[in-house]
PDB file of C-alpha atoms in Angstrom:
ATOM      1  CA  UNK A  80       0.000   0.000   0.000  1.00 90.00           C
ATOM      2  CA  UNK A  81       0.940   3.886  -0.686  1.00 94.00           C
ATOM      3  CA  UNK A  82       0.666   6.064   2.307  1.00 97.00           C
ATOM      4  CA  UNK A  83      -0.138   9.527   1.119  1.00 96.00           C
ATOM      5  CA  UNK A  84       0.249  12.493   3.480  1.00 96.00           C
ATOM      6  CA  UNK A  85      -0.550  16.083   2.431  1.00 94.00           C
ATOM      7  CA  UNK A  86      -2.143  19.374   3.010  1.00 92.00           C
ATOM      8  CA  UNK A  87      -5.288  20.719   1.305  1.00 88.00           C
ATOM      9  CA  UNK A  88      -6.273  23.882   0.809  1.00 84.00           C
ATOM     10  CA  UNK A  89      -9.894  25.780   0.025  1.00 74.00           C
ATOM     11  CA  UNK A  90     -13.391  25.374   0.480  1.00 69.00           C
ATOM     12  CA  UNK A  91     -14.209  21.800   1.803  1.00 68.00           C
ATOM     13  CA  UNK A  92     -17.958  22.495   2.059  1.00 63.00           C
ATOM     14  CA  UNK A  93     -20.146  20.856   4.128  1.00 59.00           C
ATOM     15  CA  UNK A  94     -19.844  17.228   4.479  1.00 61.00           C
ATOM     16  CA  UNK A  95     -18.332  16.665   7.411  1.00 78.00           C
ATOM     17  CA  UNK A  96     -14.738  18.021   5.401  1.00 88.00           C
ATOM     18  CA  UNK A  97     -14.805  14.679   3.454  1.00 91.00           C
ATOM     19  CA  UNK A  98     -12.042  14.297   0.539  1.00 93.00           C
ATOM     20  CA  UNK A  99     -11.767  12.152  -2.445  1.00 95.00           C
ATOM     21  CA  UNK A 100      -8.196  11.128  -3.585  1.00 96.00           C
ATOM     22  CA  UNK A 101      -8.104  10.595  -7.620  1.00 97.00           C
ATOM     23  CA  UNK A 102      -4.888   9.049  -8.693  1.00 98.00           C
ATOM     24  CA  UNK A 103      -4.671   9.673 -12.581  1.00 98.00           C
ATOM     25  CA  UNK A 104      -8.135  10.453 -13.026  1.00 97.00           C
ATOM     26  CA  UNK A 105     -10.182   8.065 -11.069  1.00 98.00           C
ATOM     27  CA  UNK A 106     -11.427   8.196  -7.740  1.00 98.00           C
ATOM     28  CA  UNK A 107      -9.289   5.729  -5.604  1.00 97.00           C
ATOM     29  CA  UNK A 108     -10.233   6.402  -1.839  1.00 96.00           C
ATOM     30  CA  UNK A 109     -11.828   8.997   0.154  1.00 95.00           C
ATOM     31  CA  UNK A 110     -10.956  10.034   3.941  1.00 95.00           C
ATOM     32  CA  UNK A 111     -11.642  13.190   6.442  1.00 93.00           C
ATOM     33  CA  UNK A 112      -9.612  16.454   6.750  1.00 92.00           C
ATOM     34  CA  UNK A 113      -8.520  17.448  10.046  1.00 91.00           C
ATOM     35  CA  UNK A 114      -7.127  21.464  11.130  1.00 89.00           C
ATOM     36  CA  UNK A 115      -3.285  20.907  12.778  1.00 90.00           C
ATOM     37  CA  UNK A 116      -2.311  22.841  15.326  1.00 94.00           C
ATOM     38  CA  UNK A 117      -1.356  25.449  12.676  1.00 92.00           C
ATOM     39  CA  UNK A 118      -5.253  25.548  11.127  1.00 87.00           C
ATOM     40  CA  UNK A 119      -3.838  23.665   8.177  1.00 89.00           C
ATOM     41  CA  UNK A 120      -6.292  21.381   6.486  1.00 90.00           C
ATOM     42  CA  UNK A 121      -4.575  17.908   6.657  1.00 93.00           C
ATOM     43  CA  UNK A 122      -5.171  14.407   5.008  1.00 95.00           C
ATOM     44  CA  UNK A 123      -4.000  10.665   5.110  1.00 96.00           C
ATOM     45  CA  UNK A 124      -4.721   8.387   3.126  1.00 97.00           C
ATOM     46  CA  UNK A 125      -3.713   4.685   1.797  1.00 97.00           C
ATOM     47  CA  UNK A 126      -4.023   3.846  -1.711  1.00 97.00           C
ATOM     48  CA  UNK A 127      -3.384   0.330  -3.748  1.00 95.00           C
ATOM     49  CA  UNK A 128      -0.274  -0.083  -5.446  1.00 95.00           C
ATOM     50  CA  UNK A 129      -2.753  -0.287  -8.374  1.00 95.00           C
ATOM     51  CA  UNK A 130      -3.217   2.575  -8.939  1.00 96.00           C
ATOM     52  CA  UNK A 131       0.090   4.018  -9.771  1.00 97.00           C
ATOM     53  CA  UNK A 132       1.392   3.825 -12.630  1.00 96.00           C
ATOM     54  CA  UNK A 133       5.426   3.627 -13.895  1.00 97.00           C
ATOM     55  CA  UNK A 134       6.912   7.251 -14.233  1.00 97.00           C
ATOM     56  CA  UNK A 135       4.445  10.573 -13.439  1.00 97.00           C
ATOM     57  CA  UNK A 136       1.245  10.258 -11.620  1.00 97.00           C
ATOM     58  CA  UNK A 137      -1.201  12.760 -11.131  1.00 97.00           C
ATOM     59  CA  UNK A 138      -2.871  13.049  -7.664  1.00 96.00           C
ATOM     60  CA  UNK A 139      -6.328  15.470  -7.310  1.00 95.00           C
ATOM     61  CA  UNK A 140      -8.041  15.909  -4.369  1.00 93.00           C
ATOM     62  CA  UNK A 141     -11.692  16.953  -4.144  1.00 92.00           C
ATOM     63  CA  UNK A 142     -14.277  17.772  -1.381  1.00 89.00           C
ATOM     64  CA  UNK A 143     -17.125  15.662  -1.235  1.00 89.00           C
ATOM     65  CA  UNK A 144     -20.679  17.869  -1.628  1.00 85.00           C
ATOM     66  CA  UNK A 145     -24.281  16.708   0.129  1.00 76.00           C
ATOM     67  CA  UNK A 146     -24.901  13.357   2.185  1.00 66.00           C
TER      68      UNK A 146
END
């Protein structure tokens, strides 16, 4: 498994700050944001192997709207 760390930044609206990780295009897991001690919106997630691929990957994140 891939542990990805990172920091996220604007609006998360109003779904209980839930993100969705894409990993080349396609949604591959979803988790919570948190506020650090510095107010910084923070995520962790773990991702399959799968869904890298050899050389560049792209990695979106995106906050989850309604229910």
């Amino acid at each position: 498994p891939v542990l990805l760390e990172g920091e996220v930044s604007g609006p998360l609206g109003s779904s209980k700050n839930r993100v969705a990780i894409a990993v080349n295009g396609r949604i591959r897991a979803t988790t919570r944001a948190w506020k650090d001690d510095s107010d910084r919106w923070k995520i962790v997630v773990v991702l399959p192997p799968s869904a890298f691929r050899s050389g560049s990957n792209q990695v979106e994140a995106f906050a989850i709207q309604g229910n």
